[in-house]
CSV table of C-alpha atoms in Angstrom, one decimal:
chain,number,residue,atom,x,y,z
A,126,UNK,CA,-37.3,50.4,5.2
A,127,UNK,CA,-35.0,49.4,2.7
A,128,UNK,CA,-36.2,47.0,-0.4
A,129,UNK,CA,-35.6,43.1,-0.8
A,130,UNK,CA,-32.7,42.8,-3.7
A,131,UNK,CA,-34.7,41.0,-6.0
A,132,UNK,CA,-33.7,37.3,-7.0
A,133,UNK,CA,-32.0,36.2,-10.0
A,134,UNK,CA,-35.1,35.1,-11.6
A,135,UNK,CA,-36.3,38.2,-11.1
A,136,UNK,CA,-33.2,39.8,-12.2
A,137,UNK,CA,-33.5,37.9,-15.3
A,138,UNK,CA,-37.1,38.6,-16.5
A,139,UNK,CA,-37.5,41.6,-19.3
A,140,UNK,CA,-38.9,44.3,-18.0
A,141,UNK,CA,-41.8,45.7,-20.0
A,142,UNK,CA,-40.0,48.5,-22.1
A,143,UNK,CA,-37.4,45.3,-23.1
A,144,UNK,CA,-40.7,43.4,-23.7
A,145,UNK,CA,-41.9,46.1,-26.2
A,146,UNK,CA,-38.6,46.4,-27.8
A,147,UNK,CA,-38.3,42.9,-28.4
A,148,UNK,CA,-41.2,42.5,-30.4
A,149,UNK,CA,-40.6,45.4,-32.5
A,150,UNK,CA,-37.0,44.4,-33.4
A,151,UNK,CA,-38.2,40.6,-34.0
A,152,UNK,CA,-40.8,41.5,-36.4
A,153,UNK,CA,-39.2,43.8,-37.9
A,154,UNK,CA,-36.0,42.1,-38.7
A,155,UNK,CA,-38.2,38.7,-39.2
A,156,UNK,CA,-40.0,41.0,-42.1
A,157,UNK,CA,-36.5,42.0,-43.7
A,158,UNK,CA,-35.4,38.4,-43.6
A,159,UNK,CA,-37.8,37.6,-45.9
A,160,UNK,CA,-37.4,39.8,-47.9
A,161,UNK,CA,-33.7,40.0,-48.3
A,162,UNK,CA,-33.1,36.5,-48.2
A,163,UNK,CA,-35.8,35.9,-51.5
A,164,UNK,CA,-33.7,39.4,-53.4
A,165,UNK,CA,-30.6,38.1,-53.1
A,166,UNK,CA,-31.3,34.5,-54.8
A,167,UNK,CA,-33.9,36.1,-57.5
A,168,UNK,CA,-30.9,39.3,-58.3
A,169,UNK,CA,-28.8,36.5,-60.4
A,170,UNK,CA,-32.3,33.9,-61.3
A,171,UNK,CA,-33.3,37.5,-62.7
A,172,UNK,CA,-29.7,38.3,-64.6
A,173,UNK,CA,-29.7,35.1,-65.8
A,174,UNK,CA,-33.1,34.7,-67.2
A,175,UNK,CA,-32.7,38.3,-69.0
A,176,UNK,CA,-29.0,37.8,-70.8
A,177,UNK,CA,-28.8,33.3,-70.5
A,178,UNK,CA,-25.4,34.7,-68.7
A,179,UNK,CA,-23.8,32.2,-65.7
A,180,UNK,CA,-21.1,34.6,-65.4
A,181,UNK,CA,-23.6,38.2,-65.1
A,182,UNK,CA,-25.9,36.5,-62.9
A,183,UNK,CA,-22.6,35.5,-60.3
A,184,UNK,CA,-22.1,39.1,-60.7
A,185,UNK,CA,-25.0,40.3,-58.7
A,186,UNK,CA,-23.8,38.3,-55.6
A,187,UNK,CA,-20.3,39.9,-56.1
A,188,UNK,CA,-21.7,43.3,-56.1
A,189,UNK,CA,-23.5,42.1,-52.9
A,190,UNK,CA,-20.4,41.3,-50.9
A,191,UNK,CA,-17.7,43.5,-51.9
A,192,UNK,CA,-19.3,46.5,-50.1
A,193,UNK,CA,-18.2,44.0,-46.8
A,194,UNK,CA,-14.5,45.2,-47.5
A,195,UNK,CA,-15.6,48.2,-45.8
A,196,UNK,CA,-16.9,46.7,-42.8
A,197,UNK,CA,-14.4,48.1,-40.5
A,198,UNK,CA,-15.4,51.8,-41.5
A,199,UNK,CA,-19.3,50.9,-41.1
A,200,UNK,CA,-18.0,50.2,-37.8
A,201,UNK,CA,-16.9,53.4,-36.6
A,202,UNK,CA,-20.0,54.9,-38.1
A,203,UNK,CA,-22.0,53.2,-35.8
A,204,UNK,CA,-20.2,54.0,-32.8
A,205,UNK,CA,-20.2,57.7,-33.8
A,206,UNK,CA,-23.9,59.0,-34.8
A,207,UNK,CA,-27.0,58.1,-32.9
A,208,UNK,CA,-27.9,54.6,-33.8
A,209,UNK,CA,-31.5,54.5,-33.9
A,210,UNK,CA,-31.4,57.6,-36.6
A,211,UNK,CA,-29.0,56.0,-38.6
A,212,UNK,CA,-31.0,53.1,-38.9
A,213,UNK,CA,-34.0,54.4,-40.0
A,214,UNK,CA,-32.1,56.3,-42.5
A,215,UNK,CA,-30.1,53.9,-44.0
A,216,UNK,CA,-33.5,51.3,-44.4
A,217,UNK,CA,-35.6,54.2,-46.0
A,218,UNK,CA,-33.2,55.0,-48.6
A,219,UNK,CA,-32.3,51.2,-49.3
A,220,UNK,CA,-36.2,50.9,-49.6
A,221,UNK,CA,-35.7,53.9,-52.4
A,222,UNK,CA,-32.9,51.7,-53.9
A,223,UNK,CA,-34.7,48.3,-54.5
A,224,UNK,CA,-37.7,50.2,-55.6
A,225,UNK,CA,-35.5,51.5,-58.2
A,226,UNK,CA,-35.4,47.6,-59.8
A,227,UNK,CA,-39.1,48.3,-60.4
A,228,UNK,CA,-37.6,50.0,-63.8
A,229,UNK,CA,-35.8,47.0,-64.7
A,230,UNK,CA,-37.5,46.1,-68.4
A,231,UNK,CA,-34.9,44.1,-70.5
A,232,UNK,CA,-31.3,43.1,-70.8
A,233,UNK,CA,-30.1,46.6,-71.2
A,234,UNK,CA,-31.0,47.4,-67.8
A,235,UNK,CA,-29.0,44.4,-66.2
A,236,UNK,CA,-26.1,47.3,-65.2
A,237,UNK,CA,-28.9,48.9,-62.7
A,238,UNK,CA,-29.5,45.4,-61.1
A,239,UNK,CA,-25.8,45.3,-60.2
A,240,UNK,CA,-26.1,48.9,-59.1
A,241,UNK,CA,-28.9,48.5,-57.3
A,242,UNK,CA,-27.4,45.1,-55.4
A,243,UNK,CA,-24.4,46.7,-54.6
A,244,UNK,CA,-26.2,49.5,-53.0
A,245,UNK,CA,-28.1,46.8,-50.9
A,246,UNK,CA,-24.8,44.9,-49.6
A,247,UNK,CA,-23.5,48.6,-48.9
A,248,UNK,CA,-26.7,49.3,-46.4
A,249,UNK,CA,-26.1,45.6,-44.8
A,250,UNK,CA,-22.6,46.5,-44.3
A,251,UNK,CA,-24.2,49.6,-42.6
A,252,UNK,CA,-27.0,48.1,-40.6
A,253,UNK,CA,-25.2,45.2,-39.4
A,254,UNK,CA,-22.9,47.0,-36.9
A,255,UNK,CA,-25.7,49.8,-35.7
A,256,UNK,CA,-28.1,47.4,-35.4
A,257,UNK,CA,-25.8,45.1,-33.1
A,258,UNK,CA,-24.4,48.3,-31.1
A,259,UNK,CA,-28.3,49.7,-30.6
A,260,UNK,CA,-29.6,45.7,-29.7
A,261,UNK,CA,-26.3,45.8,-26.9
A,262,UNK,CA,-26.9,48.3,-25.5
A,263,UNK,CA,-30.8,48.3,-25.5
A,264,UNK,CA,-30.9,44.8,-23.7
A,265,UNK,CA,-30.1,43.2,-20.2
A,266,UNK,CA,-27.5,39.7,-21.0
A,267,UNK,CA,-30.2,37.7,-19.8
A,268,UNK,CA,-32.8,39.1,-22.6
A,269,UNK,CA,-29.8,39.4,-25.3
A,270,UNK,CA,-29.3,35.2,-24.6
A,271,UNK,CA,-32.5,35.0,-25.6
A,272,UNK,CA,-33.4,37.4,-28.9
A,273,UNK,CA,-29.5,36.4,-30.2
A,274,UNK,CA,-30.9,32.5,-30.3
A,275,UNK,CA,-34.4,33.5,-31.5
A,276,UNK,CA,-32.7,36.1,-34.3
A,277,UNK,CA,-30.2,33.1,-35.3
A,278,UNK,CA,-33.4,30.8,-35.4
A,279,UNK,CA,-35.0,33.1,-37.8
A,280,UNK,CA,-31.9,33.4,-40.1
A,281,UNK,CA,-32.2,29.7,-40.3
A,282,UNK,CA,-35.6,29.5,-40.8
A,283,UNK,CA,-35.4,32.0,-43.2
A,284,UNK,CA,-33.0,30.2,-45.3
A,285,UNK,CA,-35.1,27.4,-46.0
A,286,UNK,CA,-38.1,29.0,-46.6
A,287,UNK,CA,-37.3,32.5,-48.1
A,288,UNK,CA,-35.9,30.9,-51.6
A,289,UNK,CA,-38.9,29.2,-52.0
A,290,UNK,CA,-40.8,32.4,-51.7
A,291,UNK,CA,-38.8,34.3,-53.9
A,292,UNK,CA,-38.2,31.5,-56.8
A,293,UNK,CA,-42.1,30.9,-56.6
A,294,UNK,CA,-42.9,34.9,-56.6
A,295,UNK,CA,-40.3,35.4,-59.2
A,296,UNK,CA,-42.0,33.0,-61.5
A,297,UNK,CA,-45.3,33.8,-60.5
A,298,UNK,CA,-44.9,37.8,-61.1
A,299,UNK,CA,-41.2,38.5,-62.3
A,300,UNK,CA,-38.7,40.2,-60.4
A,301,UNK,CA,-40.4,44.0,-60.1
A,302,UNK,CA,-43.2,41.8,-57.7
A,303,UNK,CA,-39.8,40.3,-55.6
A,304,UNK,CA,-38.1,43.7,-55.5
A,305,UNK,CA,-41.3,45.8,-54.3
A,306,UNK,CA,-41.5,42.8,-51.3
A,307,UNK,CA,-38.1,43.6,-50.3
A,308,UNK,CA,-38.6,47.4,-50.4
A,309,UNK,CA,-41.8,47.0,-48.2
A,310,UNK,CA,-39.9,44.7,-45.6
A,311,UNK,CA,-37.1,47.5,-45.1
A,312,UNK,CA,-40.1,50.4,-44.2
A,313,UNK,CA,-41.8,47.7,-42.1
A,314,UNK,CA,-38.2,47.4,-40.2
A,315,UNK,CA,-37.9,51.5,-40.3
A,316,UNK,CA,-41.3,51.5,-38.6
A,317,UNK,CA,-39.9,48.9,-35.9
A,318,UNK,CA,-37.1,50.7,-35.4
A,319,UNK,CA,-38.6,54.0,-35.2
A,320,UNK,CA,-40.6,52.4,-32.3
A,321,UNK,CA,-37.5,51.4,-30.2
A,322,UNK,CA,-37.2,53.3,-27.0
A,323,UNK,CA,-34.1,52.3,-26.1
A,324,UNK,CA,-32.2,54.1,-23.0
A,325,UNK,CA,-30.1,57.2,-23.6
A,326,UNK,CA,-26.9,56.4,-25.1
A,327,UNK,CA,-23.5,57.2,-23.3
A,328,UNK,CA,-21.5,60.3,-24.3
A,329,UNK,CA,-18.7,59.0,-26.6
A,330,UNK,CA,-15.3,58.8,-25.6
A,331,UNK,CA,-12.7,62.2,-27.2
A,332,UNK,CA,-11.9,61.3,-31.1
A,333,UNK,CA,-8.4,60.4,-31.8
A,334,UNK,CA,-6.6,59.6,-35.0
A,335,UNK,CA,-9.5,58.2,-37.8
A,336,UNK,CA,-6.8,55.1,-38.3
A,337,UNK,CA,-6.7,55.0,-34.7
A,338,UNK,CA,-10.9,54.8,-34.1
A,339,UNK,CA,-11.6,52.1,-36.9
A,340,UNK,CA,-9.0,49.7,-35.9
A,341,UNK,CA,-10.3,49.8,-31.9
A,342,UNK,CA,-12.4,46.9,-32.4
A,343,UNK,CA,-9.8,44.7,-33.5
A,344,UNK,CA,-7.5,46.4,-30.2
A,345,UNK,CA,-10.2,46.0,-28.2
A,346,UNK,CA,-10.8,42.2,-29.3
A,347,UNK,CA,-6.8,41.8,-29.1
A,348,UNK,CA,-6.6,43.5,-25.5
A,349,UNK,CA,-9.4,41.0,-24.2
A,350,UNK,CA,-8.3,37.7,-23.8
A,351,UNK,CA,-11.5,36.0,-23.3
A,352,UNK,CA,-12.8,37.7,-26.0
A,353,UNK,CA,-10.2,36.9,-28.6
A,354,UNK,CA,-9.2,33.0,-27.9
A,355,UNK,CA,-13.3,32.5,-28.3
A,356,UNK,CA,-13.1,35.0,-31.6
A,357,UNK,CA,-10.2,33.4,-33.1
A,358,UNK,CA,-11.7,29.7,-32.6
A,359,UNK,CA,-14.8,30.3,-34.2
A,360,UNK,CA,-13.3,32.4,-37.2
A,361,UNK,CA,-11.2,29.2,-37.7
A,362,UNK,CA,-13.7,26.7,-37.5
A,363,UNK,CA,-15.6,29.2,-39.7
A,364,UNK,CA,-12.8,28.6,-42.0
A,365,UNK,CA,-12.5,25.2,-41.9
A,366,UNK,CA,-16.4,24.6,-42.7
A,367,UNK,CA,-15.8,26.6,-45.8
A,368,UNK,CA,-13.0,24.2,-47.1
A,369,UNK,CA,-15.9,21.4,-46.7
A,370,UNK,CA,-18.2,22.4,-48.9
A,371,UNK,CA,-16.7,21.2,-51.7
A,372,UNK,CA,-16.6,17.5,-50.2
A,373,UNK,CA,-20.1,17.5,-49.9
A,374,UNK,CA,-20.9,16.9,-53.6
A,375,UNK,CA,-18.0,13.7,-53.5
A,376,UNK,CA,-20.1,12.4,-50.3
A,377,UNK,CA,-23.3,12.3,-52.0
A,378,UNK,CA,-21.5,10.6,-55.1
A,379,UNK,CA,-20.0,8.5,-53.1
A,380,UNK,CA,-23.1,7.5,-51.7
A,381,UNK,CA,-24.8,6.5,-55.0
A,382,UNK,CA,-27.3,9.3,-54.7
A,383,UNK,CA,-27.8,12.9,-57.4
A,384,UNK,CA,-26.5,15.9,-56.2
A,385,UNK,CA,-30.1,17.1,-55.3
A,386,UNK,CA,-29.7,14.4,-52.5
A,387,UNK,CA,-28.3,17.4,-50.9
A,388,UNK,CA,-31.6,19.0,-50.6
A,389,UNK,CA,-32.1,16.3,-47.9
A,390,UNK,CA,-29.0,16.7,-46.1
A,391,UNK,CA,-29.2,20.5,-46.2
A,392,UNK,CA,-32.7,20.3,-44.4
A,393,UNK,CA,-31.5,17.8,-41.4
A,394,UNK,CA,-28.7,20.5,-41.1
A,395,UNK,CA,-31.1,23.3,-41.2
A,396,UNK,CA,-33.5,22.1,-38.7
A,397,UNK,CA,-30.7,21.2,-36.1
A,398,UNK,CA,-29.7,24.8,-36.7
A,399,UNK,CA,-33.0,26.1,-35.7
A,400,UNK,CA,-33.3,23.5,-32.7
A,401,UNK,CA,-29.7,24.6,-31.9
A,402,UNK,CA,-30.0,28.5,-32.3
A,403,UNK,CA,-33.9,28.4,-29.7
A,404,UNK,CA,-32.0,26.3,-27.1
A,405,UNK,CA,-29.1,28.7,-27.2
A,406,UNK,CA,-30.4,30.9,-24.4
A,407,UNK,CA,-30.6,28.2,-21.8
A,408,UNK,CA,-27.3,26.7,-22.5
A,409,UNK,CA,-25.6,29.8,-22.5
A,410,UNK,CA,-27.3,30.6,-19.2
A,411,UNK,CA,-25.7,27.6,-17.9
A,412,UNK,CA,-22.4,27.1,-19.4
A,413,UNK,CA,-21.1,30.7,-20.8
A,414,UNK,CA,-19.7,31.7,-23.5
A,415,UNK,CA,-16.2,29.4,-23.6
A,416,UNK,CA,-18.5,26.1,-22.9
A,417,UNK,CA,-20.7,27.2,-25.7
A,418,UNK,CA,-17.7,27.4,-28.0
A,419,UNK,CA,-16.5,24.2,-26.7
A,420,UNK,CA,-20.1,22.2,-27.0
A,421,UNK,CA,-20.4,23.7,-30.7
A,422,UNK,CA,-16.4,22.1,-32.3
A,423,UNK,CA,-17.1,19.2,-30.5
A,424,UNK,CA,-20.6,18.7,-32.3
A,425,UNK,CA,-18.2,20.0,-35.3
A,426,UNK,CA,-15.6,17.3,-35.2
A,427,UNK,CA,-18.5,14.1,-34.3
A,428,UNK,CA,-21.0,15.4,-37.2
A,429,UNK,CA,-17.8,15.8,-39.4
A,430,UNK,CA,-16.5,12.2,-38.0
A,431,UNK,CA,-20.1,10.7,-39.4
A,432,UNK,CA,-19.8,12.6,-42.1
A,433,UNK,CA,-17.3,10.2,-43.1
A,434,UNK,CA,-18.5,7.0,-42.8
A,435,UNK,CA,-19.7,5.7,-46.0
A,436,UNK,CA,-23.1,4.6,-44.9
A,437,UNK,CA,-26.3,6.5,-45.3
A,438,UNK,CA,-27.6,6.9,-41.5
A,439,UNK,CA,-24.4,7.9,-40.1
A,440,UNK,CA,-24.3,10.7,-43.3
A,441,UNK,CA,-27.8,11.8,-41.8
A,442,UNK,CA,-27.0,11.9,-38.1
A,443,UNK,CA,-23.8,13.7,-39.0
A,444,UNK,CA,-25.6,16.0,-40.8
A,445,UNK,CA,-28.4,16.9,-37.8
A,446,UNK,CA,-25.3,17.1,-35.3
A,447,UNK,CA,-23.5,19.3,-37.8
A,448,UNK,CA,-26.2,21.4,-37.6
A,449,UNK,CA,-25.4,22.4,-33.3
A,450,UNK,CA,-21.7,23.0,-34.7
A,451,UNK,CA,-21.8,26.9,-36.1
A,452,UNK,CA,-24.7,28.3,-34.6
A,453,UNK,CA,-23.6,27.7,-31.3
A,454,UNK,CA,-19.9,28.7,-32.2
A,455,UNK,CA,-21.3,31.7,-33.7
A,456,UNK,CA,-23.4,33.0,-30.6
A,457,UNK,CA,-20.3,32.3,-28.4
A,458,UNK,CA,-18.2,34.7,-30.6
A,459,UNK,CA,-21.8,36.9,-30.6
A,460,UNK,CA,-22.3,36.8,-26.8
A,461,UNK,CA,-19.4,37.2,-26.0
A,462,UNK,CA,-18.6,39.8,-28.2
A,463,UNK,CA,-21.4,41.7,-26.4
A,464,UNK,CA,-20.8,41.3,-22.9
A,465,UNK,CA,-16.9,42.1,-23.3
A,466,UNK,CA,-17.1,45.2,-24.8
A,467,UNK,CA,-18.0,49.2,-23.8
A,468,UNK,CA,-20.9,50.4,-25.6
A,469,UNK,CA,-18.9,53.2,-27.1
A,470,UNK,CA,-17.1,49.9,-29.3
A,471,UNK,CA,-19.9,47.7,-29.6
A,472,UNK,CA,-20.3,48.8,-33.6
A,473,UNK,CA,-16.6,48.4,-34.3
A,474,UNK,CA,-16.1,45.1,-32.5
A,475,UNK,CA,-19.2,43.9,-34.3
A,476,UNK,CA,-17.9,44.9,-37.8
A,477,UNK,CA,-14.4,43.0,-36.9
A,478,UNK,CA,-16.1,39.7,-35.7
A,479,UNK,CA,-17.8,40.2,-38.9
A,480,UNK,CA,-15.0,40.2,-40.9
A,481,UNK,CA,-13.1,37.8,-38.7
A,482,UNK,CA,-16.2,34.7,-39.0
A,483,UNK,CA,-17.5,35.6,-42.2
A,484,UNK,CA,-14.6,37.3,-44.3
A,485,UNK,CA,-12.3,33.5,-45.0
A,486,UNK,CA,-15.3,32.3,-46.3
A,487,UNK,CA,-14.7,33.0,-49.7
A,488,UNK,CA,-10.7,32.0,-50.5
A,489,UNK,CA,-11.5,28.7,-47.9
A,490,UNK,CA,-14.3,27.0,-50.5
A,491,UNK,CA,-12.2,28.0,-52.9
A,492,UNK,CA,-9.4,26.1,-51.1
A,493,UNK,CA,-11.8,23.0,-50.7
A,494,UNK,CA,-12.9,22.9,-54.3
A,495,UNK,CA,-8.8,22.8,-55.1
A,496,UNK,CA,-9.0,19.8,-52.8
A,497,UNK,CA,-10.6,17.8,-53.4
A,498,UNK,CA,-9.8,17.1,-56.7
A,499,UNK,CA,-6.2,15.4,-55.1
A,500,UNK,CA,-7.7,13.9,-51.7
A,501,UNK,CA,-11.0,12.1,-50.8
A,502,UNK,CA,-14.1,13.6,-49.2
A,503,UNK,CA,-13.6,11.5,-46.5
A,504,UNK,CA,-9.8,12.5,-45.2
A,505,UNK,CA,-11.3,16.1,-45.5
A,506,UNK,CA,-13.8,15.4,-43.4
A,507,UNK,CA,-11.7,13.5,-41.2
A,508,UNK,CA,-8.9,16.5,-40.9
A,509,UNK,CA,-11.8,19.1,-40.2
A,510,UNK,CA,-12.6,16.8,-37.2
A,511,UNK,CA,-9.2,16.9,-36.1
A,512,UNK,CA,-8.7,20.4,-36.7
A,513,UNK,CA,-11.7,21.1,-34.7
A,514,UNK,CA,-10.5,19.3,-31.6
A,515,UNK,CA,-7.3,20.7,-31.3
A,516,UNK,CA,-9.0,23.7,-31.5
A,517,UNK,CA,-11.1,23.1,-28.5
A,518,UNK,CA,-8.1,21.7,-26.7
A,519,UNK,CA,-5.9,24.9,-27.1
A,520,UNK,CA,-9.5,26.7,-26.1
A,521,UNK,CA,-9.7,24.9,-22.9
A,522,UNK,CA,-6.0,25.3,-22.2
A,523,UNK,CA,-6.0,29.0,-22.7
A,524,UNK,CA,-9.3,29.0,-20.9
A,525,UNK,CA,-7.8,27.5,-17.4
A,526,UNK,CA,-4.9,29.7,-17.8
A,527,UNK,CA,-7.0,32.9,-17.4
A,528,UNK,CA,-8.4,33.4,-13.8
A,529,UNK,CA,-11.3,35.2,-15.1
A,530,UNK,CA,-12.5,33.5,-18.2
A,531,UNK,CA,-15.3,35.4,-19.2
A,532,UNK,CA,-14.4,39.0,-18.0
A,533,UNK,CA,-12.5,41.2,-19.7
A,534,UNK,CA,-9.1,41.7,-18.2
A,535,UNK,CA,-8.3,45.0,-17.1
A,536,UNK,CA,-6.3,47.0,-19.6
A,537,UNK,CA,-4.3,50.9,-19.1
A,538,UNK,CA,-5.8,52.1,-22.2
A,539,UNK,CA,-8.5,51.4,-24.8
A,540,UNK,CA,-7.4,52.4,-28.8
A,541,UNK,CA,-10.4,55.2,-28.1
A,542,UNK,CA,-8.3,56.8,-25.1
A,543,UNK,CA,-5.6,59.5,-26.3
């Protein structure tokens, strides 16, 4: 007597190993939030307070964020060794590295907290990709929808309380007491990950060329067509939020209030980006990738729109709208990524959509700081709105074009295939 095929509902309840494995990997990565989140912000606090140096204590983040150049090659790491090692490799020996800060005793040791943060951005340019290959292949769709919102919830969450607990543990017991936090967080996540069981991974596919292997995420995203219209919209409204930060600071000015007004505006923001990233799951559920995309410019261009109305509610609703805008962009661009790709590319696709959302970032503000000093806060406000509409009417143009728009369209040969 054959079985009953089980219904979707049951198809879409976590079995118990996924259960398991989803506690572990949400406590420990909800431990290394904390802890990374407070290092980075104390890093330059600390620099600054030891040498009264603006331009030292920028340096820390900078040593932070130019290991990311090398995200493509972090990449193909994690699509060749065994993920789950890796991991618990590279967070012991970045536990090793901020202990290391524990030495830190005067101005003269300001070069080994630049070592040491460069060190750190070079194990989250490691983690990142392994960590999003193992989570791909360790979980059903139905569970990733849910840990991807809950994970983006946490981030957010993170970054409003995290700085508080740094700042206040910095001042409390100096720097040494943040960096042995931080070092503690990473075993606690070594111990998580050590706990994983996820299923066997897949033999990998024959080795060809190395320039060949580490540009077959970007092939991969570029021989997917749903894949790469949702990538390439979310880089660019990616893009387009960093040219706005600048006009933030005329807003509040504009608006008669101090620039710690901002405070206020940041936290509307932040707790529509909790709200936005916990109600992921469902919507996703319903709508797919593409329609998550689409629902996240068009909270984009009406929270920018209110944004630039001179008038003190609409600044706040714009604000808590503005907050739907990236987090549901980004966990299109995330889902997607992860349900379009083979797991023997999951690091290497991760590592490009990376460097595609979060590499602009840097020469866009810089671009919005340039302009505002000729234009008004409010036409750049107004322009991101419009950008972020045409972008979601080529999206939904492309979108009907393609038969199939959330499967991959078949291709003769992946850039892993000789």
């Amino acid at each position: 007597m054959t079985p009953e095929p089980k219904s979707a509902a049951e198809e879409a309840r976590p079995t118990p190993v996924e259960r398991r494995n989803a506690r572990l990997y949400l406590t420990g990565l909800g431990l290394s939030m904390v802890g990374d989140t407070a290092l980075s912000l104390v890093a330059g606090i600390w620099v600054k307070s030891l040498t009264g140096s603006s331009a030292l204590a920028g340096l820390t983040q900078t040593c932070i964020y130019l290991p990311s150049l090398f995200g493509p090659l972090a990449g193909l790491v994690a699509d060749r060794v065994p993920r789950q090692r890796f991991l618990i490799l590279v967070n012991l020996c970045t536990a090793i590295a901020v202990a290391c800060l524990l030495l830190v005793d005067g101005e003269e040791d300001v070069w080994l907290i630049c070592a040491v943060m460069a060190a750190y951005g070079a194990s989250l340019v490691l983690i990142d990709p392994a960590e999003s290959a193992l989570f791909a292949h360790m979980f059903r769709p139905s569970t990733r929808r849910r840990i991807n919102g809950l994970r983006l919830g946490m981030q957010e969450t993170g970054r409003l309380v995290s700085p508080l607990v740094g700042a206040g543990l910095f001042t409390w017991l100096g720097g040494g007491a943040v960096a042995l936090l931080d070092a503690a967080t990473f075993v606690a996540a070594t111990a998580a990950t050590s706990l994983l069981k996820p299923p066997h991974e897949q033999a990998r596919p024959a080795r060809t060329r190395w320039r060949t292997e580490i540009l077959a995420g970007a092939a991969h995203i570029r021989a997917t067509p749903a894949l790469a219209r949702i990538l390439v919209a979310a880089a660019l409204i990616m893009a387009v939020s960093g040219v706005g930060v600048a006009a933030q600071y005329s807003m509040v000015a504009a608006l008669h209030q101090p620039p710690g007004y901002l405070g206020v505006l940041a936290a509307l923001l932040g707790g529509a980006s909790v709200v936005a990233s916990l109600a992921s799951s469902r919507v996703l559920a319903r709508t797919g990738p593409t329609r998550l995309a689409l629902l996240g410019l068009a909270a984009f261009a009406a929270g920018s729109i209110l944004r630039a109305v001179p008038w003190l509610p609409a600044v706040w609703l714009g604000s808590f709208v503005l907050g739907f805008a990236l987090p549901w962009v980004f966990l299109a661009a995330l889902n997607a990524g992860q349900q379009l790709t083979p797991d023997h590319l999951q690091g290497r696709v991760a590592a490009a959509t990376t460097l595609l959302l979060f590499g602009p970032q840097a020469p866009a503000q810089a671009l919005g700081s340039l302009l505002i000093a000729h234009i008004g806060y409010r036409s750049v406000y107004l322009a991101s709105a419009a950008t972020a509409l045409v972008l979601a009417a080529a999206l939904v143009r492309l979108t009907r074009r393609s038969p199939h728009p959330e499967h991959p369209e078949p291709t003769t040969a992946t850039a892993d295939e000789p």
